[in-house]
Coordinates of N, CA and C and ligand atoms in Angstrom, one line a residue:
M239 N -116.0 -57.3 44.4 CA -115.4 -58.2 45.4 C -114.5 -59.2 44.6
T240 N -114.8 -59.5 43.4 CA -114.0 -60.4 42.6 C -112.9 -59.7 41.8
A241 N -112.9 -58.4 41.8 CA -111.9 -57.7 41.0 C -110.5 -58.0 41.5
S242 N -109.6 -58.0 40.5 CA -108.2 -58.3 40.9 C -107.7 -57.1 41.7
P243 N -106.7 -57.4 42.5 CA -106.2 -56.3 43.4 C -105.9 -55.0 42.7
T244 N -105.3 -55.1 41.6 CA -104.8 -53.9 40.9 C -106.0 -53.1 40.4
T245 N -107.2 -53.6 40.3 CA -108.3 -52.8 39.8 C -109.1 -52.2 40.9
R246 N -108.6 -52.3 42.1 CA -109.4 -51.7 43.2 C -109.1 -50.3 43.5
A247 N -109.0 -49.5 42.4 CA -108.7 -48.1 42.6 C -109.6 -47.4 43.5
G248 N -109.2 -46.5 44.3 CA -110.0 -45.7 45.2 C -110.0 -46.3 46.6
W249 N -109.5 -47.5 46.8 CA -109.4 -48.0 48.1 C -107.9 -48.0 48.6
L250 N -107.8 -47.6 49.8 CA -106.4 -47.6 50.4 C -106.2 -49.0 51.0
L251 N -107.3 -49.5 51.7 CA -107.2 -50.8 52.4 C -108.5 -51.5 52.2
R252 N -108.4 -52.8 51.9 CA -109.6 -53.6 51.8 C -109.3 -54.9 52.6
A253 N -110.3 -55.2 53.5 CA -110.2 -56.4 54.2 C -111.5 -57.2 53.7
E254 N -111.3 -58.5 53.4 CA -112.3 -59.3 52.8 C -112.4 -60.6 53.6
G255 N -113.6 -60.8 54.1 CA -113.9 -62.1 54.8 C -113.0 -62.4 56.0
L256 N -112.6 -61.3 56.7 CA -111.7 -61.5 57.9 C -112.4 -62.3 59.0
G257 N -111.8 -63.4 59.4 CA -112.3 -64.2 60.5 C -111.2 -64.4 61.5
K258 N -111.6 -64.4 62.8 CA -110.7 -64.6 63.9 C -111.4 -65.2 65.1
T259 N -111.0 -66.4 65.5 CA -111.5 -66.9 66.7 C -110.5 -67.0 67.8
F260 N -110.9 -66.8 69.0 CA -110.0 -67.1 70.2 C -110.7 -68.2 71.0
G261 N -110.2 -69.4 70.9 CA -110.9 -70.5 71.5 C -112.3 -70.6 70.9
A262 N -113.3 -70.6 71.8 CA -114.7 -70.7 71.3 C -115.3 -69.3 70.9
T263 N -114.5 -68.3 71.1 CA -115.0 -66.9 70.9 C -114.7 -66.5 69.4
Q264 N -115.8 -66.2 68.7 CA -115.6 -65.6 67.4 C -115.5 -64.1 67.4
A265 N -114.2 -63.6 67.4 CA -114.0 -62.2 67.5 C -114.4 -61.4 66.3
L266 N -114.1 -62.1 65.1 CA -114.5 -61.5 63.8 C -115.1 -62.6 63.0
A267 N -116.2 -62.3 62.3 CA -116.8 -63.3 61.4 C -117.0 -62.7 60.0
A268 N -116.2 -63.2 59.1 CA -116.3 -62.8 57.7 C -116.5 -61.3 57.5
A269 N -115.7 -60.5 58.2 CA -115.8 -59.1 58.1 C -115.2 -58.5 56.8
D270 N -116.0 -57.7 56.1 CA -115.5 -57.0 54.9 C -115.4 -55.5 55.3
L271 N -114.3 -54.9 54.9 CA -114.1 -53.4 55.2 C -113.3 -52.8 54.1
S272 N -113.7 -51.7 53.6 CA -112.9 -50.9 52.7 C -112.7 -49.5 53.2
I273 N -111.5 -49.1 53.1 CA -111.1 -47.8 53.6 C -110.6 -46.9 52.5
R274 N -111.2 -45.7 52.3 CA -110.7 -44.9 51.2 C -109.7 -43.8 51.8
P275 N -108.8 -43.4 50.9 CA -107.9 -42.3 51.4 C -108.7 -41.1 51.8
G276 N -108.2 -40.4 52.9 CA -108.8 -39.2 53.3 C -110.0 -39.3 54.2
E277 N -110.4 -40.5 54.5 CA -111.6 -40.6 55.4 C -111.2 -41.0 56.8
A278 N -112.2 -40.6 57.7 CA -112.1 -41.0 59.1 C -113.3 -41.9 59.3
V279 N -113.1 -43.1 59.8 CA -114.1 -44.1 60.0 C -114.2 -44.4 61.5
A280 N -115.4 -44.2 62.0 CA -115.6 -44.6 63.4 C -116.0 -46.1 63.5
I281 N -115.5 -46.8 64.4 CA -115.9 -48.2 64.6 C -116.6 -48.3 66.0
M282 N -117.8 -48.7 65.9 CA -118.6 -48.8 67.2 C -119.2 -50.1 67.4
G283 N -119.6 -50.4 68.6 CA -120.3 -51.7 68.9 C -120.1 -52.0 70.4
P284 N -120.9 -52.9 70.9 CA -120.8 -53.3 72.3 C -119.4 -53.8 72.6
S285 N -119.1 -53.8 73.9 CA -117.9 -54.4 74.4 C -117.8 -55.9 74.0
G286 N -116.7 -56.3 73.5 CA -116.5 -57.7 73.0 C -117.0 -58.0 71.6
S287 N -117.4 -56.9 70.9 CA -118.0 -57.2 69.6 C -116.9 -57.3 68.5
G288 N -115.6 -57.1 68.8 CA -114.6 -57.2 67.8 C -114.0 -55.9 67.4
K289 N -114.3 -54.8 68.1 CA -113.8 -53.5 67.6 C -112.3 -53.4 67.6
S290 N -111.6 -53.9 68.6 CA -110.2 -53.9 68.7 C -109.6 -54.9 67.7
T291 N -110.2 -56.0 67.6 CA -109.7 -57.1 66.7 C -109.7 -56.6 65.3
L292 N -110.8 -55.9 64.9 CA -110.9 -55.5 63.5 C -109.7 -54.7 63.0
P293 N -109.3 -53.7 63.7 CA -108.1 -53.0 63.3 C -106.8 -53.8 63.5
H294 N -106.7 -54.7 64.4 CA -105.5 -55.4 64.7 C -105.2 -56.5 63.6
A295 N -106.3 -57.1 63.1 CA -106.1 -58.1 62.2 C -105.5 -57.7 60.9
P296 N -106.0 -56.6 60.3 CA -105.4 -56.1 59.0 C -103.9 -55.8 59.2
A297 N -103.5 -55.3 60.3 CA -102.1 -54.9 60.5 C -101.3 -56.2 60.9
G298 N -101.9 -57.3 61.1 CA -101.2 -58.5 61.4 C -100.7 -58.5 62.9
I299 N -101.3 -57.6 63.7 CA -100.9 -57.7 65.1 C -101.5 -58.9 65.7
V300 N -102.8 -59.2 65.4 CA -103.5 -60.4 65.7 C -103.8 -61.1 64.4
P301 N -103.0 -62.0 64.0 CA -103.2 -62.6 62.6 C -104.6 -63.1 62.5
A302 N -105.3 -62.8 61.4 CA -106.6 -63.4 61.2 C -106.5 -64.8 60.8
D303 N -107.5 -65.6 61.1 CA -107.6 -67.0 60.7 C -107.9 -67.2 59.2
S304 N -108.7 -66.2 58.7 CA -109.1 -66.4 57.3 C -109.4 -65.0 56.8
G305 N -109.4 -64.9 55.5 CA -109.7 -63.6 54.8 C -108.4 -63.0 54.2
A306 N -108.7 -61.9 53.5 CA -107.6 -61.2 52.8 C -107.5 -59.8 53.2
V307 N -106.3 -59.2 53.3 CA -106.1 -57.8 53.5 C -105.2 -57.3 52.4
I308 N -105.7 -56.3 51.7 CA -104.9 -55.7 50.6 C -104.7 -54.2 51.0
L309 N -103.5 -53.8 50.9 CA -103.1 -52.4 51.1 C -102.4 -51.8 49.9
R310 N -103.0 -50.7 49.4 CA -102.4 -50.1 48.3 C -101.1 -49.4 48.6
R311 N -100.1 -49.5 47.8 CA -98.8 -48.9 48.0 C -98.9 -47.4 47.7
P312 N -98.1 -46.6 48.3 CA -98.1 -45.1 48.0 C -97.7 -45.0 46.5
D313 N -98.1 -43.8 46.0 CA -97.8 -43.5 44.6 C -98.4 -44.4 43.5
G314 N -99.5 -45.1 43.9 CA -100.1 -46.0 42.9 C -99.3 -47.1 42.4
D315 N -98.3 -47.5 43.2 CA -97.4 -48.5 42.8 C -97.8 -50.0 43.2
G316 N -99.0 -50.3 42.8 CA -99.5 -51.7 43.1 C -100.0 -51.8 44.5
V317 N -100.2 -53.1 44.9 CA -100.8 -53.4 46.2 C -99.9 -54.4 47.0
D318 N -100.1 -54.4 48.3 CA -99.5 -55.5 49.1 C -100.7 -56.4 49.6
D319 N -100.5 -57.7 49.4 CA -101.5 -58.6 50.0 C -100.8 -59.2 51.2
L320 N -101.3 -58.8 52.4 CA -100.6 -59.0 53.6 C -100.5 -60.5 53.9
A321 N -101.4 -61.3 53.4 CA -101.3 -62.8 53.7 C -100.2 -63.4 52.9
A322 N -99.7 -62.7 51.9 CA -98.7 -63.3 51.0 C -97.3 -62.9 51.6
L323 N -97.2 -62.1 52.6 CA -95.9 -61.7 53.1 C -95.5 -62.6 54.2
S324 N -94.2 -62.7 54.4 CA -93.6 -63.4 55.5 C -93.9 -62.6 56.8
D325 N -93.7 -63.3 57.9 CA -93.9 -62.5 59.2 C -93.0 -61.3 59.3
D326 N -91.8 -61.5 58.9 CA -90.8 -60.4 58.9 C -91.3 -59.2 58.0
E327 N -91.7 -59.6 56.8 CA -92.1 -58.6 55.9 C -93.4 -57.8 56.4
R328 N -94.3 -58.6 57.0 CA -95.5 -58.0 57.5 C -95.2 -57.1 58.7
S329 N -94.2 -57.5 59.5 CA -93.8 -56.6 60.6 C -93.2 -55.3 60.1
A330 N -92.4 -55.4 59.1 CA -91.8 -54.2 58.5 C -92.8 -53.3 57.9
L331 N -93.8 -53.9 57.2 CA -94.8 -53.1 56.6 C -95.7 -52.5 57.6
R332 N -95.9 -53.2 58.7 CA -96.8 -52.6 59.8 C -96.1 -51.4 60.4
L333 N -94.8 -51.5 60.6 CA -94.1 -50.3 61.2 C -94.1 -49.1 60.3
R334 N -94.1 -49.3 59.0 CA -94.1 -48.2 58.0 C -95.5 -47.7 57.7
R335 N -96.5 -48.6 57.6 CA -97.7 -48.2 56.9 C -98.9 -48.0 57.9
F336 N -98.7 -48.5 59.2 CA -99.8 -48.4 60.1 C -99.3 -47.7 61.4
G337 N -100.2 -46.8 61.8 CA -99.8 -46.1 63.1 C -100.9 -46.4 64.1
F338 N -100.6 -46.6 65.4 CA -101.5 -47.0 66.4 C -101.6 -46.0 67.5
V339 N -102.8 -45.5 67.9 CA -103.0 -44.7 69.0 C -103.9 -45.4 70.0
F340 N -103.4 -45.6 71.2 CA -104.2 -46.4 72.2 C -104.8 -45.4 73.2
Q341 N -105.6 -46.0 74.1 CA -106.2 -45.1 75.1 C -105.0 -44.6 76.0
Q342 N -105.3 -43.5 76.6 CA -104.3 -42.8 77.4 C -103.5 -43.8 78.3
G343 N -102.2 -43.6 78.5 CA -101.5 -44.3 79.5 C -100.6 -45.4 78.9
M344 N -100.6 -45.5 77.5 CA -99.8 -46.6 76.9 C -98.4 -46.2 76.5
L345 N -98.0 -44.9 76.8 CA -96.7 -44.5 76.4 C -95.8 -44.7 77.7
P346 N -94.5 -45.2 77.5 CA -93.7 -45.3 78.6 C -93.5 -44.0 79.3
P347 N -93.9 -43.8 80.6 CA -93.9 -42.5 81.2 C -92.5 -42.0 81.5
E348 N -91.5 -42.9 81.6 CA -90.2 -42.4 81.9 C -89.4 -41.9 80.7
L349 N -89.9 -42.1 79.5 CA -89.3 -41.6 78.3 C -89.9 -40.2 78.1
T350 N -89.0 -39.3 77.4 CA -89.5 -38.0 77.0 C -90.5 -38.1 75.9
A351 N -91.2 -37.0 75.6 CA -92.1 -37.0 74.4 C -91.3 -37.3 73.2
A352 N -90.2 -36.7 73.0 CA -89.4 -36.9 71.7 C -88.9 -38.3 71.6
E353 N -88.5 -38.9 72.8 CA -88.0 -40.3 72.7 C -89.2 -41.2 72.4
N354 N -90.4 -41.0 72.9 CA -91.5 -41.8 72.6 C -91.8 -41.7 71.1
I355 N -91.8 -40.6 70.5 CA -92.1 -40.4 69.1 C -91.0 -41.1 68.2
A356 N -89.8 -41.0 68.7 CA -88.7 -41.5 67.9 C -88.6 -43.0 67.9
L357 N -89.1 -43.6 69.0 CA -89.0 -45.1 69.2 C -89.4 -45.9 68.0
P358 N -90.6 -45.8 67.5 CA -91.0 -46.6 66.3 C -90.1 -46.4 65.1
L359 N -89.6 -45.1 65.0 CA -88.8 -44.9 63.8 C -87.5 -45.6 63.9
L360 N -86.9 -45.6 65.1 CA -85.7 -46.4 65.4 C -85.9 -47.9 65.1
L361 N -87.0 -48.4 65.6 CA -87.4 -49.8 65.3 C -87.5 -50.1 63.9
A362 N -87.9 -49.1 63.1 CA -88.1 -49.3 61.7 C -86.8 -49.0 60.9
G363 N -85.7 -48.7 61.6 CA -84.4 -48.6 61.0 C -83.9 -47.2 60.7
S364 N -84.6 -46.2 61.2 CA -84.2 -44.8 60.9 C -82.9 -44.5 61.8
S365 N -82.1 -43.6 61.3 CA -81.0 -43.2 62.1 C -81.5 -42.3 63.2
R366 N -80.6 -42.2 64.3 CA -81.0 -41.3 65.4 C -81.3 -39.9 65.0
A367 N -80.5 -39.4 64.1 CA -80.6 -38.0 63.7 C -82.0 -37.8 62.9
D368 N -82.3 -38.7 62.0 CA -83.5 -38.6 61.3 C -84.7 -38.8 62.2
A369 N -84.6 -39.7 63.2 CA -85.7 -40.0 64.1 C -86.0 -38.7 65.0
A370 N -84.9 -38.1 65.4 CA -85.0 -36.9 66.2 C -85.6 -35.8 65.5
Q371 N -85.3 -35.6 64.2 CA -85.8 -34.6 63.4 C -87.3 -34.8 63.1
R372 N -87.7 -36.0 62.8 CA -89.1 -36.4 62.6 C -89.9 -36.1 63.8
A373 N -89.3 -36.4 65.0 CA -90.0 -36.2 66.3 C -90.3 -34.7 66.4
E374 N -89.3 -33.9 66.1 CA -89.5 -32.4 66.3 C -90.6 -32.0 65.3
E375 N -90.6 -32.5 64.1 CA -91.6 -32.1 63.1 C -93.0 -32.4 63.6
E376 N -93.1 -33.7 64.1 CA -94.4 -34.1 64.6 C -94.9 -33.4 65.9
L377 N -93.9 -33.1 66.7 CA -94.3 -32.3 67.9 C -94.9 -31.0 67.5
R378 N -94.3 -30.3 66.5 CA -94.8 -29.1 66.0 C -96.2 -29.2 65.4
A379 N -96.3 -30.3 64.6 CA -97.6 -30.5 63.9 C -98.7 -30.7 64.9
L380 N -98.4 -31.2 66.1 CA -99.4 -31.5 67.1 C -99.5 -30.4 68.1
G381 N -98.8 -29.3 67.8 CA -98.9 -28.1 68.8 C -98.2 -28.4 70.1
L382 N -97.1 -29.1 70.0 CA -96.4 -29.5 71.2 C -94.9 -28.9 71.2
D383 N -94.7 -27.9 70.5 CA -93.4 -27.3 70.4 C -92.8 -27.1 71.7
G384 N -91.6 -27.4 71.9 CA -90.9 -27.1 73.1 C -91.1 -28.1 74.2
L385 N -92.0 -29.1 74.0 CA -92.3 -30.1 75.0 C -91.5 -31.4 74.7
G386 N -90.7 -31.5 73.7 CA -90.0 -32.7 73.4 C -89.2 -33.3 74.5
G387 N -88.6 -32.5 75.3 CA -87.7 -33.0 76.4 C -88.5 -33.3 77.7
R388 N -89.8 -33.1 77.7 CA -90.6 -33.4 78.9 C -91.0 -34.9 78.9
R389 N -90.8 -35.5 80.1 CA -91.2 -36.9 80.3 C -92.8 -37.0 80.2
I390 N -93.2 -38.1 79.6 CA -94.7 -38.3 79.5 C -95.4 -38.1 80.8
G391 N -94.8 -38.6 81.9 CA -95.4 -38.5 83.2 C -95.6 -37.1 83.6
A392 N -94.9 -36.1 83.0 CA -95.0 -34.7 83.4 C -95.8 -33.9 82.5
L393 N -96.6 -34.6 81.6 CA -97.5 -33.9 80.7 C -98.9 -34.1 81.1
S394 N -99.8 -33.2 80.7 CA -101.2 -33.4 80.9 C -101.7 -34.5 80.1
G395 N -102.9 -35.0 80.4 CA -103.5 -36.1 79.7 C -103.7 -35.8 78.2
G396 N -104.1 -34.6 77.9 CA -104.3 -34.2 76.6 C -103.0 -34.1 75.8
Q397 N -102.0 -33.5 76.5 CA -100.7 -33.4 75.8 C -100.1 -34.8 75.6
A398 N -100.2 -35.7 76.5 CA -99.7 -37.1 76.4 C -100.4 -37.8 75.2
Q399 N -101.7 -37.5 75.1 CA -102.4 -38.2 74.0 C -102.0 -37.6 72.6
R400 N -101.7 -36.3 72.6 CA -101.2 -35.7 71.4 C -99.8 -36.3 71.0
V401 N -99.0 -36.6 72.1 CA -97.7 -37.2 71.8 C -98.0 -38.6 71.2
A402 N -99.0 -39.3 71.7 CA -99.3 -40.6 71.2 C -99.7 -40.5 69.7
I403 N -100.4 -39.5 69.3 CA -100.8 -39.3 67.9 C -99.5 -38.9 67.1
A404 N -98.6 -38.1 67.6 CA -97.4 -37.8 67.0 C -96.6 -39.0 66.7
R405 N -96.6 -39.9 67.7 CA -95.8 -41.1 67.6 C -96.3 -42.0 66.5
A406 N -97.7 -42.1 66.4 CA -98.3 -42.9 65.4 C -98.0 -42.3 64.0
L407 N -98.0 -41.0 63.9 CA -97.8 -40.3 62.6 C -96.4 -40.2 62.1
A408 N -95.4 -40.4 63.0 CA -94.0 -40.1 62.7 C -93.5 -40.9 61.5
P409 N -93.9 -42.2 61.4 CA -93.4 -43.0 60.2 C -94.2 -42.7 58.9
D410 N -95.1 -41.7 58.9 CA -95.9 -41.3 57.8 C -96.7 -42.5 57.3
P411 N -97.6 -43.0 58.2 CA -98.3 -44.2 57.9 C -99.5 -43.9 56.9
S412 N -100.0 -45.0 56.3 CA -101.2 -44.8 55.5 C -102.5 -45.0 56.2
I413 N -102.4 -45.8 57.3 CA -103.6 -46.1 58.1 C -103.3 -45.8 59.5
V414 N -104.1 -45.0 60.1 CA -103.9 -44.7 61.6 C -105.1 -45.3 62.3
F415 N -104.8 -46.2 63.3 CA -105.8 -46.8 64.1 C -105.8 -46.2 65.5
A416 N -106.9 -45.7 65.9 CA -107.0 -45.1 67.3 C -108.1 -45.9 68.1
D417 N -107.6 -46.6 69.1 CA -108.6 -47.4 69.9 C -109.0 -46.6 71.1
E418 N -110.2 -46.1 71.2 CA -110.7 -45.3 72.3 C -109.7 -44.2 72.7
P419 N -109.3 -43.4 71.7 CA -108.2 -42.4 72.0 C -108.5 -41.4 73.0
T420 N -109.8 -41.1 73.1 CA -110.2 -40.0 74.0 C -111.0 -40.6 75.2
G421 N -111.1 -41.9 75.4 CA -111.9 -42.5 76.4 C -111.6 -42.1 77.8
A422 N -110.3 -41.7 78.0 CA -109.9 -41.4 79.4 C -109.8 -39.9 79.7
L423 N -110.3 -39.1 78.7 CA -110.1 -37.6 78.8 C -111.5 -37.0 79.1
D424 N -111.4 -35.8 79.8 CA -112.6 -35.0 80.0 C -113.1 -34.5 78.6
S425 N -114.3 -34.1 78.5 CA -114.9 -33.8 77.2 C -114.2 -32.7 76.4
H426 N -113.8 -31.7 77.1 CA -113.1 -30.6 76.5 C -111.8 -31.0 75.9
T427 N -111.0 -31.7 76.7 CA -109.7 -32.2 76.2 C -109.9 -33.3 75.1
A428 N -110.9 -34.1 75.3 CA -111.2 -35.1 74.3 C -111.5 -34.5 72.9
D429 N -112.2 -33.3 72.9 CA -112.5 -32.6 71.7 C -111.2 -32.1 71.0
E430 N -110.3 -31.6 71.9 CA -109.0 -31.1 71.3 C -108.2 -32.2 70.7
V431 N -108.2 -33.3 71.4 CA -107.4 -34.5 71.0 C -108.0 -35.0 69.7
L432 N -109.3 -35.1 69.6 CA -110.0 -35.6 68.4 C -109.7 -34.6 67.3
D433 N -109.8 -33.3 67.5 CA -109.5 -32.3 66.5 C -108.1 -32.6 65.9
A434 N -107.1 -32.8 66.8 CA -105.7 -33.1 66.3 C -105.7 -34.4 65.5
L435 N -106.3 -35.4 66.0 CA -106.3 -36.7 65.3 C -106.9 -36.6 63.9
L436 N -108.0 -35.9 63.8 CA -108.7 -35.9 62.5 C -107.9 -35.0 61.6
A437 N -107.2 -34.0 62.1 CA -106.4 -33.1 61.3 C -105.3 -33.8 60.7
V438 N -104.6 -34.6 61.4 CA -103.3 -35.2 60.9 C -103.6 -36.6 60.4
G439 N -104.7 -37.2 60.8 CA -105.0 -38.6 60.4 C -105.7 -38.7 59.0
R440 N -106.2 -37.6 58.5 CA -106.8 -37.7 57.2 C -105.9 -37.0 56.2
G441 N -105.5 -37.6 55.2 CA -104.6 -37.0 54.2 C -104.9 -37.6 52.8
P442 N -104.2 -37.1 51.8 CA -104.4 -37.6 50.4 C -104.1 -39.1 50.3
D443 N -103.2 -39.6 51.1 CA -102.8 -41.0 51.1 C -103.0 -41.6 52.4
R444 N -103.9 -41.1 53.2 CA -104.0 -41.6 54.6 C -105.4 -41.6 55.1
A445 N -105.8 -42.6 55.9 CA -107.1 -42.6 56.5 C -106.9 -42.9 58.0
V446 N -108.0 -42.6 58.8 CA -107.9 -42.9 60.2 C -109.2 -43.7 60.6
L447 N -109.0 -44.7 61.4 CA -110.1 -45.5 62.0 C -110.1 -45.2 63.5
V448 N -111.2 -44.9 64.0 CA -111.4 -44.5 65.4 C -112.4 -45.4 66.1
V449 N -111.9 -46.3 67.0 CA -112.7 -47.1 67.8 C -113.3 -46.3 68.9
T450 N -114.6 -46.2 69.0 CA -115.2 -45.4 70.1 C -116.5 -45.9 70.6
H451 N -116.8 -45.6 71.8 CA -118.2 -45.8 72.4 C -119.0 -44.5 72.3
D452 N -118.4 -43.5 71.9 CA -119.0 -42.1 72.0 C -119.6 -41.7 70.7
E453 N -120.9 -41.5 70.8 CA -121.6 -41.1 69.5 C -121.2 -39.7 69.0
H454 N -120.7 -38.9 70.0 CA -120.2 -37.5 69.6 C -118.9 -37.7 68.8
V455 N -118.0 -38.5 69.2 CA -116.8 -38.8 68.5 C -117.2 -39.4 67.1
A456 N -118.1 -40.3 67.1 CA -118.5 -41.0 65.8 C -119.1 -39.9 64.9
S457 N -119.8 -39.0 65.4 CA -120.5 -38.0 64.5 C -119.5 -37.1 63.9
R458 N -118.3 -37.0 64.4 CA -117.3 -36.2 63.8 C -116.5 -36.9 62.7
C459 N -116.7 -38.2 62.6 CA -116.0 -39.0 61.6 C -116.9 -39.0 60.3
D460 N -116.3 -39.4 59.2 CA -117.0 -39.4 57.9 C -118.0 -40.4 57.8
R461 N -117.8 -41.6 58.5 CA -118.8 -42.6 58.5 C -118.6 -43.6 59.7
V462 N -119.6 -44.4 59.9 CA -119.5 -45.3 61.1 C -119.7 -46.7 60.6
V463 N -118.8 -47.6 61.2 CA -119.0 -49.0 61.0 C -119.4 -49.6 62.3
R464 N -120.5 -50.3 62.3 CA -121.0 -50.9 63.5 C -120.9 -52.4 63.6
L465 N -120.3 -52.9 64.7 CA -120.0 -54.3 64.8 C -121.0 -54.9 65.9
R466 N -121.3 -56.2 65.7 CA -122.0 -56.9 66.7 C -121.6 -58.4 66.6
D467 N -121.1 -59.0 67.7 CA -120.6 -60.4 67.7 C -119.7 -60.7 66.5
G468 N -118.8 -59.7 66.3 CA -117.8 -60.0 65.2 C -118.2 -59.8 63.8
R469 N -119.5 -59.4 63.7 CA -120.1 -59.1 62.3 C -120.3 -57.6 62.1
I470 N -120.0 -57.2 60.9 CA -120.2 -55.8 60.6 C -121.7 -55.6 60.2
E471 N -122.4 -54.9 61.0 CA -123.9 -54.7 60.8 C -124.2 -53.6 59.8
E472 N -123.2 -52.6 59.8 CA -123.5 -51.4 59.0 C -122.2 -50.7 58.7
G473 N -122.2 -50.2 57.5 CA -121.2 -49.2 57.1 C -119.9 -49.8 56.6
S474 N -119.8 -51.1 56.2 CA -118.5 -51.6 55.7 C -118.1 -51.0 54.4
Ligands
ADP797 N1 -106.1 -62.3 73.0 C1 -107.3 -62.7 73.2 N2 -107.5 -64.0 73.8 C2 -108.8 -64.4 74.0 N3 -109.9 -63.8 73.6 C3 -109.8 -62.6 73.0 C4 -108.5 -62.0 72.8 N4 -108.7 -60.8 72.2 C5 -110.0 -60.6 72.1 N5 -110.7 -61.7 72.6 C6 -112.1 -61.9 72.6 O1 -112.6 -61.6 71.3 C7 -113.8 -60.9 71.4 C8 -113.6 -59.5 70.7 O2 -112.6 -58.8 71.3 P1 -112.3 -57.2 71.0 O3 -112.0 -57.1 69.6 O4 -111.2 -56.8 71.9 O5 -113.7 -56.5 71.4 P2 -114.0 -55.0 71.7 O6 -112.8 -54.2 71.3 O7 -115.2 -54.7 70.8 O8 -114.4 -54.9 73.1 C9 -114.1 -60.7 72.8 O9 -115.0 -61.7 73.2 C10 -112.8 -60.9 73.5 O10 -113.0 -61.4 74.8
MG798 MG1 -111.5 -53.1 72.5

């Protein structure tokens, strides 16, 4: 815990002593979490226990009140201490290094699959041509060839969720957060979507965190972190 950031080899992301309160509610209390490259981590716990806040705080979506978040750079090129970054730097880092998959229904339905996937890339400064090419590659990786021109509203739930995964993966992130990604799907489709998420979300320089209520989903991950009242009870 006291090692300097550069000696934390083996960790892709470390959060130490993360705390977050909303008014009188302690959403996270001194949470420590280490994520290794290549792993899928399930985050479980009762409603309101901090499951969504835990992934949002490291990425700076919901800035933590206290604690440190350290993210290793690709190619072993040192680390980024998120607290030391300006808001603009943290936003830029979030767009490049973190991918988010939410429960079904969070993609703009009037945009096509390819437009949805390209959007975060354009926000991160990619050219239209590069973004379109990455979108095509990710569609293929998720088994969605030929569906790039289809509006989200005209896809099945499982297809739409695979577009959401493609969208999260397009910037080649280090950390993929999926918050109840299969919660709105029937069990067969949920399995297919989870297969896809685990296939692309685990890589030599990438890990995936899956917030879930479902023990079956958790059992398919490499380990489980359990939260209660903002505290990590198990598995950090
Ligand atoms: N933006 C917010 N404003 C106020 N309270 C919030 C906010 N986000 C989360 N909370 C509260 O923080 C606690 C943890 O929330 P969350 O991480 O969303 O829990 P979970 O995902 O486990 O259901 C809950 O009590 C929730 O009501
Ligand atoms: Mg939640």
